[in-house]
PDB file of C-alpha atoms in Angstrom:
ATOM      1  CA  MET A 100     -94.516  63.913   3.913  1.00 69.00           C
ATOM      2  CA  ILE A 101     -96.931  66.740   3.185  1.00 83.00           C
ATOM      3  CA  HIS A 102    -100.550  65.946   4.086  1.00 89.00           C
ATOM      4  CA  ILE A 103    -103.212  67.368   1.734  1.00 94.00           C
ATOM      5  CA  LEU A 104    -106.944  67.288   2.458  1.00 97.00           C
ATOM      6  CA  ILE A 105    -109.458  67.359  -0.402  1.00 98.00           C
ATOM      7  CA  ILE A 106    -112.913  68.798   0.284  1.00 97.00           C
ATOM      8  CA  GLU A 107    -114.766  68.089  -2.958  1.00 96.00           C
ATOM      9  CA  ASP A 108    -118.264  66.627  -3.427  1.00 94.00           C
ATOM     10  CA  ASP A 109    -117.714  65.184  -6.922  1.00 95.00           C
ATOM     11  CA  PRO A 110    -116.578  61.586  -6.207  1.00 95.00           C
ATOM     12  CA  GLY A 111    -114.940  61.111  -9.601  1.00 95.00           C
ATOM     13  CA  LEU A 112    -112.930  64.325  -9.474  1.00 95.00           C
ATOM     14  CA  ARG A 113    -112.117  63.750  -5.811  1.00 95.00           C
ATOM     15  CA  MET A 114    -110.532  60.363  -6.523  1.00 94.00           C
ATOM     16  CA  GLU A 115    -108.796  61.628  -9.662  1.00 94.00           C
ATOM     17  CA  ILE A 116    -107.086  64.397  -7.692  1.00 95.00           C
ATOM     18  CA  LYS A 117    -106.301  62.019  -4.829  1.00 94.00           C
ATOM     19  CA  GLN A 118    -104.618  59.481  -7.085  1.00 89.00           C
ATOM     20  CA  PHE A 119    -102.616  62.140  -8.913  1.00 88.00           C
ATOM     21  CA  LEU A 120    -101.357  63.684  -5.665  1.00 89.00           C
ATOM     22  CA  GLU A 121    -100.526  60.292  -4.173  1.00 85.00           C
ATOM     23  CA  ASN A 122     -98.558  59.485  -7.310  1.00 80.00           C
ATOM     24  CA  SER A 123     -96.714  62.752  -6.655  1.00 81.00           C
ATOM     25  CA  LEU A 124     -95.896  61.383  -3.175  1.00 77.00           C
ATOM     26  CA  TYR A 125     -98.230  63.507  -1.106  1.00 85.00           C
ATOM     27  CA  HIS A 126    -100.203  61.969   1.742  1.00 86.00           C
ATOM     28  CA  VAL A 127    -103.858  62.619   0.855  1.00 92.00           C
ATOM     29  CA  SER A 128    -107.116  62.533   2.836  1.00 94.00           C
ATOM     30  CA  VAL A 129    -110.612  63.244   1.551  1.00 96.00           C
ATOM     31  CA  LEU A 130    -113.917  64.260   3.092  1.00 94.00           C
ATOM     32  CA  GLU A 131    -116.938  62.378   1.794  1.00 91.00           C
ATOM     33  CA  GLN A 132    -119.446  63.895   4.237  1.00 90.00           C
ATOM     34  CA  PHE A 133    -119.725  67.654   4.703  1.00 92.00           C
ATOM     35  CA  ASP A 134    -122.059  68.139   7.676  1.00 89.00           C
ATOM     36  CA  HIS A 135    -119.087  68.885   9.946  1.00 92.00           C
ATOM     37  CA  ALA A 136    -116.528  69.844   7.329  1.00 93.00           C
ATOM     38  CA  VAL A 137    -114.698  72.458   9.411  1.00 94.00           C
ATOM     39  CA  GLN A 138    -114.408  70.255  12.487  1.00 92.00           C
ATOM     40  CA  ASP A 139    -113.350  67.240  10.433  1.00 92.00           C
ATOM     41  CA  ALA A 140    -110.803  69.272   8.482  1.00 92.00           C
ATOM     42  CA  LEU A 141    -109.194  70.648  11.631  1.00 91.00           C
ATOM     43  CA  GLN A 142    -109.040  67.221  13.261  1.00 89.00           C
ATOM     44  CA  LEU A 143    -107.144  65.815  10.287  1.00 89.00           C
ATOM     45  CA  SER A 144    -104.386  68.433  10.763  1.00 86.00           C
ATOM     46  CA  ALA A 145    -103.570  68.694   7.072  1.00 90.00           C
ATOM     47  CA  ASP A 146    -100.696  70.824   5.764  1.00 89.00           C
ATOM     48  CA  LEU A 147    -102.862  72.149   2.917  1.00 95.00           C
ATOM     49  CA  ILE A 148    -106.550  72.009   1.975  1.00 97.00           C
ATOM     50  CA  LEU A 149    -108.066  71.878  -1.509  1.00 98.00           C
ATOM     51  CA  LEU A 150    -111.571  73.307  -1.126  1.00 97.00           C
ATOM     52  CA  ASP A 151    -114.509  73.311  -3.520  1.00 97.00           C
ATOM     53  CA  LEU A 152    -117.035  76.145  -3.212  1.00 95.00           C
ATOM     54  CA  ASN A 153    -120.247  74.388  -4.242  1.00 92.00           C
ATOM     55  CA  LEU A 154    -120.727  71.923  -1.404  1.00 94.00           C
ATOM     56  CA  PRO A 155    -123.960  70.493   0.029  1.00 90.00           C
ATOM     57  CA  GLY A 156    -125.196  72.155   3.204  1.00 84.00           C
ATOM     58  CA  GLN A 157    -122.500  74.780   3.643  1.00 88.00           C
ATOM     59  CA  SER A 158    -120.664  76.789   1.025  1.00 92.00           C
ATOM     60  CA  GLY A 159    -116.926  76.673   0.595  1.00 95.00           C
ATOM     61  CA  PHE A 160    -116.825  80.390   1.379  1.00 96.00           C
ATOM     62  CA  GLU A 161    -118.206  79.717   4.868  1.00 94.00           C
ATOM     63  CA  ILE A 162    -115.932  76.748   5.437  1.00 96.00           C
ATOM     64  CA  CYS A 163    -112.880  78.756   4.391  1.00 96.00           C
ATOM     65  CA  SER A 164    -113.803  81.627   6.661  1.00 94.00           C
ATOM     66  CA  GLN A 165    -114.362  79.350   9.669  1.00 94.00           C
ATOM     67  CA  ILE A 166    -111.117  77.462   9.112  1.00 94.00           C
ATOM     68  CA  ARG A 167    -109.160  80.697   8.770  1.00 91.00           C
ATOM     69  CA  ALA A 168    -110.638  82.025  12.030  1.00 91.00           C
ATOM     70  CA  VAL A 169    -108.828  79.313  13.991  1.00 88.00           C
ATOM     71  CA  SER A 170    -106.066  77.956  11.732  1.00 90.00           C
ATOM     72  CA  GLU A 171    -103.312  79.150   9.394  1.00 89.00           C
ATOM     73  CA  VAL A 172    -103.471  76.020   7.232  1.00 92.00           C
ATOM     74  CA  PRO A 173    -103.152  77.043   3.555  1.00 94.00           C
ATOM     75  CA  VAL A 174    -106.384  76.754   1.564  1.00 97.00           C
ATOM     76  CA  ILE A 175    -106.506  76.524  -2.221  1.00 97.00           C
ATOM     77  CA  VAL A 176    -109.991  77.032  -3.619  1.00 97.00           C
ATOM     78  CA  VAL A 177    -110.657  74.662  -6.534  1.00 96.00           C
ATOM     79  CA  THR A 178    -113.932  75.530  -8.220  1.00 95.00           C
ATOM     80  CA  GLY A 179    -115.912  75.768 -11.412  1.00 94.00           C
ATOM     81  CA  ARG A 180    -116.883  79.358 -10.604  1.00 94.00           C
ATOM     82  CA  THR A 181    -115.159  81.669 -13.045  1.00 94.00           C
ATOM     83  CA  SER A 182    -116.293  85.156 -11.960  1.00 94.00           C
ATOM     84  CA  SER A 183    -113.764  87.593 -10.559  1.00 94.00           C
ATOM     85  CA  ALA A 184    -116.222  88.420  -7.758  1.00 95.00           C
ATOM     86  CA  ASP A 185    -116.122  84.810  -6.542  1.00 95.00           C
ATOM     87  CA  GLU A 186    -112.336  84.775  -6.691  1.00 96.00           C
ATOM     88  CA  VAL A 187    -112.068  88.019  -4.720  1.00 96.00           C
ATOM     89  CA  ASN A 188    -114.584  86.750  -2.166  1.00 96.00           C
ATOM     90  CA  ALA A 189    -112.698  83.478  -1.723  1.00 96.00           C
ATOM     91  CA  LEU A 190    -109.417  85.317  -1.163  1.00 95.00           C
ATOM     92  CA  LEU A 191    -111.056  87.730   1.279  1.00 95.00           C
ATOM     93  CA  LYS A 192    -112.463  84.771   3.208  1.00 95.00           C
ATOM     94  CA  GLY A 193    -108.905  83.572   3.741  1.00 94.00           C
ATOM     95  CA  GLY A 194    -108.127  81.482   0.676  1.00 96.00           C
ATOM     96  CA  ASP A 195    -104.473  81.419  -0.354  1.00 95.00           C
ATOM     97  CA  ASP A 196    -105.041  80.638  -4.028  1.00 96.00           C
ATOM     98  CA  TYR A 197    -107.842  80.094  -6.557  1.00 97.00           C
ATOM     99  CA  ILE A 198    -107.939  77.509  -9.355  1.00 96.00           C
ATOM    100  CA  VAL A 199    -110.760  77.225 -11.880  1.00 96.00           C
ATOM    101  CA  LYS A 200    -111.926  73.814 -13.123  1.00 94.00           C
ATOM    102  CA  PRO A 201    -111.114  72.166 -15.411  1.00 93.00           C
ATOM    103  CA  PHE A 202    -107.372  72.279 -14.922  1.00 92.00           C
ATOM    104  CA  GLN A 203    -104.323  70.261 -15.889  1.00 91.00           C
ATOM    105  CA  PRO A 204    -102.887  68.158 -13.040  1.00 89.00           C
ATOM    106  CA  SER A 205     -99.478  69.758 -13.572  1.00 88.00           C
ATOM    107  CA  VAL A 206    -101.041  73.194 -13.016  1.00 91.00           C
ATOM    108  CA  LEU A 207    -102.587  72.060  -9.723  1.00 93.00           C
ATOM    109  CA  LEU A 208     -99.224  70.652  -8.632  1.00 90.00           C
ATOM    110  CA  ALA A 209     -97.490  73.942  -9.443  1.00 90.00           C
ATOM    111  CA  HIS A 210    -100.065  75.915  -7.419  1.00 93.00           C
ATOM    112  CA  ILE A 211     -99.657  73.549  -4.458  1.00 92.00           C
ATOM    113  CA  THR A 212     -95.869  73.865  -4.545  1.00 87.00           C
ATOM    114  CA  ALA A 213     -96.060  77.664  -4.755  1.00 88.00           C
ATOM    115  CA  VAL A 214     -98.504  77.957  -1.850  1.00 91.00           C
ATOM    116  CA  LEU A 215     -96.438  75.630   0.342  1.00 88.00           C
ATOM    117  CA  LYS A 216     -93.342  77.714  -0.332  1.00 83.00           C
ATOM    118  CA  ARG A 217     -95.203  80.951   0.274  1.00 84.00           C
ATOM    119  CA  THR A 218     -96.619  79.736   3.577  1.00 78.00           C
ATOM    120  CA  ASN A 219     -93.317  78.295   4.765  1.00 67.00           C
ATOM    121  CA  LYS A 220     -94.611  74.759   4.823  1.00 60.00           C
ATOM    122  CA  GLN A 221     -92.293  71.885   3.934  1.00 51.00           C
ATOM    123  CA  ALA A 222     -92.074  72.486   0.214  1.00 43.00           C
ATOM    124  CA  GLY A 223     -89.888  69.430  -0.272  1.00 48.00           C
ATOM    125  CA  ALA A 224     -92.822  67.031  -0.412  1.00 52.00           C
ATOM    126  CA  LEU A 225     -91.053  65.120  -3.155  1.00 61.00           C
ATOM    127  CA  THR A 226     -88.072  64.363  -0.936  1.00 71.00           C
ATOM    128  CA  ASP A 227     -87.926  62.390   2.288  1.00 79.00           C
ATOM    129  CA  VAL A 228     -84.973  61.696   4.566  1.00 83.00           C
ATOM    130  CA  TYR A 229     -84.530  58.847   7.034  1.00 88.00           C
ATOM    131  CA  LYS A 230     -81.356  57.592   8.716  1.00 90.00           C
ATOM    132  CA  GLY A 231     -79.271  59.749   6.392  1.00 89.00           C
ATOM    133  CA  VAL A 232     -80.882  58.291   3.271  1.00 91.00           C
ATOM    134  CA  THR A 233     -82.697  60.761   0.993  1.00 89.00           C
ATOM    135  CA  LEU A 234     -85.455  59.610  -1.339  1.00 88.00           C
ATOM    136  CA  ASP A 235     -85.914  62.145  -4.142  1.00 82.00           C
ATOM    137  CA  ALA A 236     -89.135  61.300  -6.005  1.00 77.00           C
ATOM    138  CA  ALA A 237     -88.785  64.207  -8.420  1.00 69.00           C
ATOM    139  CA  ARG A 238     -85.530  62.773  -9.776  1.00 75.00           C
ATOM    140  CA  GLY A 239     -86.260  59.113  -9.050  1.00 83.00           C
ATOM    141  CA  CYS A 240     -83.049  58.750  -7.024  1.00 88.00           C
ATOM    142  CA  VAL A 241     -81.757  57.766  -3.628  1.00 91.00           C
ATOM    143  CA  TYR A 242     -78.884  59.772  -2.105  1.00 91.00           C
ATOM    144  CA  TYR A 243     -76.526  58.771   0.677  1.00 91.00           C
ATOM    145  CA  ALA A 244     -73.211  60.281   1.796  1.00 87.00           C
ATOM    146  CA  GLY A 245     -72.692  62.114  -1.475  1.00 85.00           C
ATOM    147  CA  ARG A 246     -73.519  59.117  -3.649  1.00 89.00           C
ATOM    148  CA  SER A 247     -76.703  58.418  -5.579  1.00 92.00           C
ATOM    149  CA  VAL A 248     -78.474  55.713  -7.534  1.00 93.00           C
ATOM    150  CA  GLU A 249     -81.418  55.879  -9.906  1.00 93.00           C
ATOM    151  CA  LEU A 250     -84.601  53.909  -9.259  1.00 92.00           C
ATOM    152  CA  THR A 251     -87.171  52.461 -11.618  1.00 91.00           C
ATOM    153  CA  LYS A 252     -90.762  53.644 -11.232  1.00 85.00           C
ATOM    154  CA  ASN A 253     -91.732  50.482  -9.355  1.00 89.00           C
ATOM    155  CA  GLU A 254     -88.713  50.667  -7.059  1.00 92.00           C
ATOM    156  CA  LEU A 255     -89.549  54.291  -6.306  1.00 90.00           C
ATOM    157  CA  LYS A 256     -93.137  53.390  -5.375  1.00 87.00           C
ATOM    158  CA  ILE A 257     -92.003  50.595  -3.069  1.00 92.00           C
ATOM    159  CA  LEU A 258     -89.489  52.778  -1.250  1.00 92.00           C
ATOM    160  CA  SER A 259     -92.005  55.629  -1.053  1.00 87.00           C
ATOM    161  CA  CYS A 260     -94.420  53.360   0.811  1.00 88.00           C
ATOM    162  CA  LEU A 261     -91.709  52.274   3.251  1.00 92.00           C
ATOM    163  CA  PHE A 262     -90.580  55.876   3.789  1.00 89.00           C
ATOM    164  CA  HIS A 263     -94.186  56.917   4.406  1.00 83.00           C
ATOM    165  CA  LYS A 264     -94.377  54.292   7.178  1.00 86.00           C
ATOM    166  CA  LYS A 265     -90.804  54.633   8.376  1.00 88.00           C
ATOM    167  CA  GLY A 266     -90.123  52.709  11.572  1.00 89.00           C
ATOM    168  CA  MET A 267     -93.222  50.563  11.095  1.00 92.00           C
ATOM    169  CA  ILE A 268     -93.573  47.065   9.675  1.00 94.00           C
ATOM    170  CA  VAL A 269     -95.365  46.967   6.313  1.00 93.00           C
ATOM    171  CA  SER A 270     -96.764  43.561   5.434  1.00 93.00           C
ATOM    172  CA  ARG A 271     -96.251  42.137   1.956  1.00 91.00           C
ATOM    173  CA  ALA A 272    -100.018  42.145   1.428  1.00 90.00           C
ATOM    174  CA  GLU A 273    -100.253  45.800   2.473  1.00 89.00           C
ATOM    175  CA  LEU A 274     -97.381  46.723   0.181  1.00 89.00           C
ATOM    176  CA  VAL A 275     -98.912  44.924  -2.804  1.00 88.00           C
ATOM    177  CA  GLU A 276    -102.280  46.575  -2.116  1.00 85.00           C
ATOM    178  CA  TYR A 277    -100.615  50.002  -1.938  1.00 82.00           C
ATOM    179  CA  LEU A 278     -98.847  49.378  -5.234  1.00 83.00           C
ATOM    180  CA  TRP A 279    -102.072  48.305  -6.929  1.00 82.00           C
ATOM    181  CA  ASP A 280    -103.681  51.541  -5.696  1.00 73.00           C
ATOM    182  CA  GLN A 281    -100.754  53.345  -7.354  1.00 70.00           C
ATOM    183  CA  LYS A 282    -101.402  51.456 -10.627  1.00 73.00           C
ATOM    184  CA  VAL A 283     -98.331  49.240 -10.121  1.00 78.00           C
ATOM    185  CA  PHE A 284     -99.514  45.676 -10.591  1.00 82.00           C
ATOM    186  CA  LEU A 285     -97.030  43.349  -8.900  1.00 84.00           C
ATOM    187  CA  ASP A 286     -97.621  39.882  -7.541  1.00 85.00           C
ATOM    188  CA  ASP A 287     -95.863  38.388  -4.532  1.00 83.00           C
ATOM    189  CA  ASN A 288     -92.977  36.919  -6.549  1.00 87.00           C
ATOM    190  CA  SER A 289     -92.386  40.171  -8.460  1.00 90.00           C
ATOM    191  CA  LEU A 290     -92.291  42.050  -5.154  1.00 91.00           C
ATOM    192  CA  SER A 291     -89.472  39.784  -3.938  1.00 91.00           C
ATOM    193  CA  VAL A 292     -87.495  40.447  -7.123  1.00 94.00           C
ATOM    194  CA  HIS A 293     -87.937  44.212  -6.758  1.00 94.00           C
ATOM    195  CA  MET A 294     -86.880  44.090  -3.105  1.00 95.00           C
ATOM    196  CA  THR A 295     -83.684  42.255  -4.080  1.00 95.00           C
ATOM    197  CA  ARG A 296     -82.899  44.885  -6.709  1.00 96.00           C
ATOM    198  CA  ILE A 297     -83.614  47.769  -4.314  1.00 97.00           C
ATOM    199  CA  ARG A 298     -81.274  46.299  -1.704  1.00 96.00           C
ATOM    200  CA  ALA A 299     -78.548  45.782  -4.304  1.00 96.00           C
ATOM    201  CA  LYS A 300     -78.822  49.410  -5.416  1.00 96.00           C
ATOM    202  CA  LEU A 301     -78.721  50.655  -1.821  1.00 97.00           C
ATOM    203  CA  ASN A 302     -75.721  48.462  -1.046  1.00 96.00           C
ATOM    204  CA  GLY A 303     -74.016  49.934  -4.097  1.00 96.00           C
ATOM    205  CA  ILE A 304     -74.028  53.418  -2.536  1.00 95.00           C
ATOM    206  CA  GLY A 305     -73.064  52.198   0.923  1.00 95.00           C
ATOM    207  CA  VAL A 306     -76.528  51.839   2.488  1.00 94.00           C
ATOM    208  CA  LEU A 307     -76.448  48.486   4.281  1.00 94.00           C
ATOM    209  CA  ASP A 308     -79.374  46.754   6.011  1.00 93.00           C
ATOM    210  CA  PHE A 309     -81.664  49.723   5.384  1.00 95.00           C
ATOM    211  CA  VAL A 310     -84.651  47.660   4.253  1.00 96.00           C
ATOM    212  CA  ARG A 311     -85.081  44.899   6.805  1.00 95.00           C
ATOM    213  CA  THR A 312     -87.218  41.782   6.530  1.00 94.00           C
ATOM    214  CA  LYS A 313     -89.324  40.879   9.547  1.00 90.00           C
ATOM    215  CA  ARG A 314     -89.908  37.179   9.048  1.00 88.00           C
ATOM    216  CA  GLY A 315     -93.587  36.341   8.793  1.00 87.00           C
ATOM    217  CA  MET A 316     -94.554  40.024   9.122  1.00 91.00           C
ATOM    218  CA  GLY A 317     -93.134  42.105   6.257  1.00 93.00           C
ATOM    219  CA  TYR A 318     -90.571  44.870   5.721  1.00 95.00           C
ATOM    220  CA  CYS A 319     -89.469  47.984   7.537  1.00 94.00           C
ATOM    221  CA  ILE A 320     -86.839  50.705   7.321  1.00 92.00           C
TER     222      ILE A 320
END
């Protein structure tokens, strides 16, 4: 799963972008303090950075330049600055793209996809493969051995969480909390119903025992 880091000092916009990208099945981190933005950004080892220019303490131009001096991680500048001089400066400092606020979420997603392709990163952020099973979030389907089945939105969110933590046990409480963060409001009983339906759909395309129950602990794939 592609990891995107957001360096933005507006809390509202920061969380809006984060939620949109998580709904698009990206793994997202944010910086809330900017005193050591370059060091923190590098430690997080993101696949792509969304960088504001007007930050407290240090400008986005400086941060971009310092990141580019030691890393090839793609940087998309997301800013309210509209002058061509600022855009040129950002690109000369090592930025890979430049988006002016306000923007439509779909436009941001298109820019991210284009930059990932251009920089040879894993552009298939909307697909994930594990044990021969492919989860395609863009189409809302699961594929296995040439067969496929469509998922509902809630089923897709549940499987996305398990794919994100593949090989690890995800507790029911953690799964419900994740779903609430994704604006999917399920209770414990509804989660059980959805799990039964997911397993039935997987069985229907020949995927047996993919989602396992760890009694008293949760689920894992």
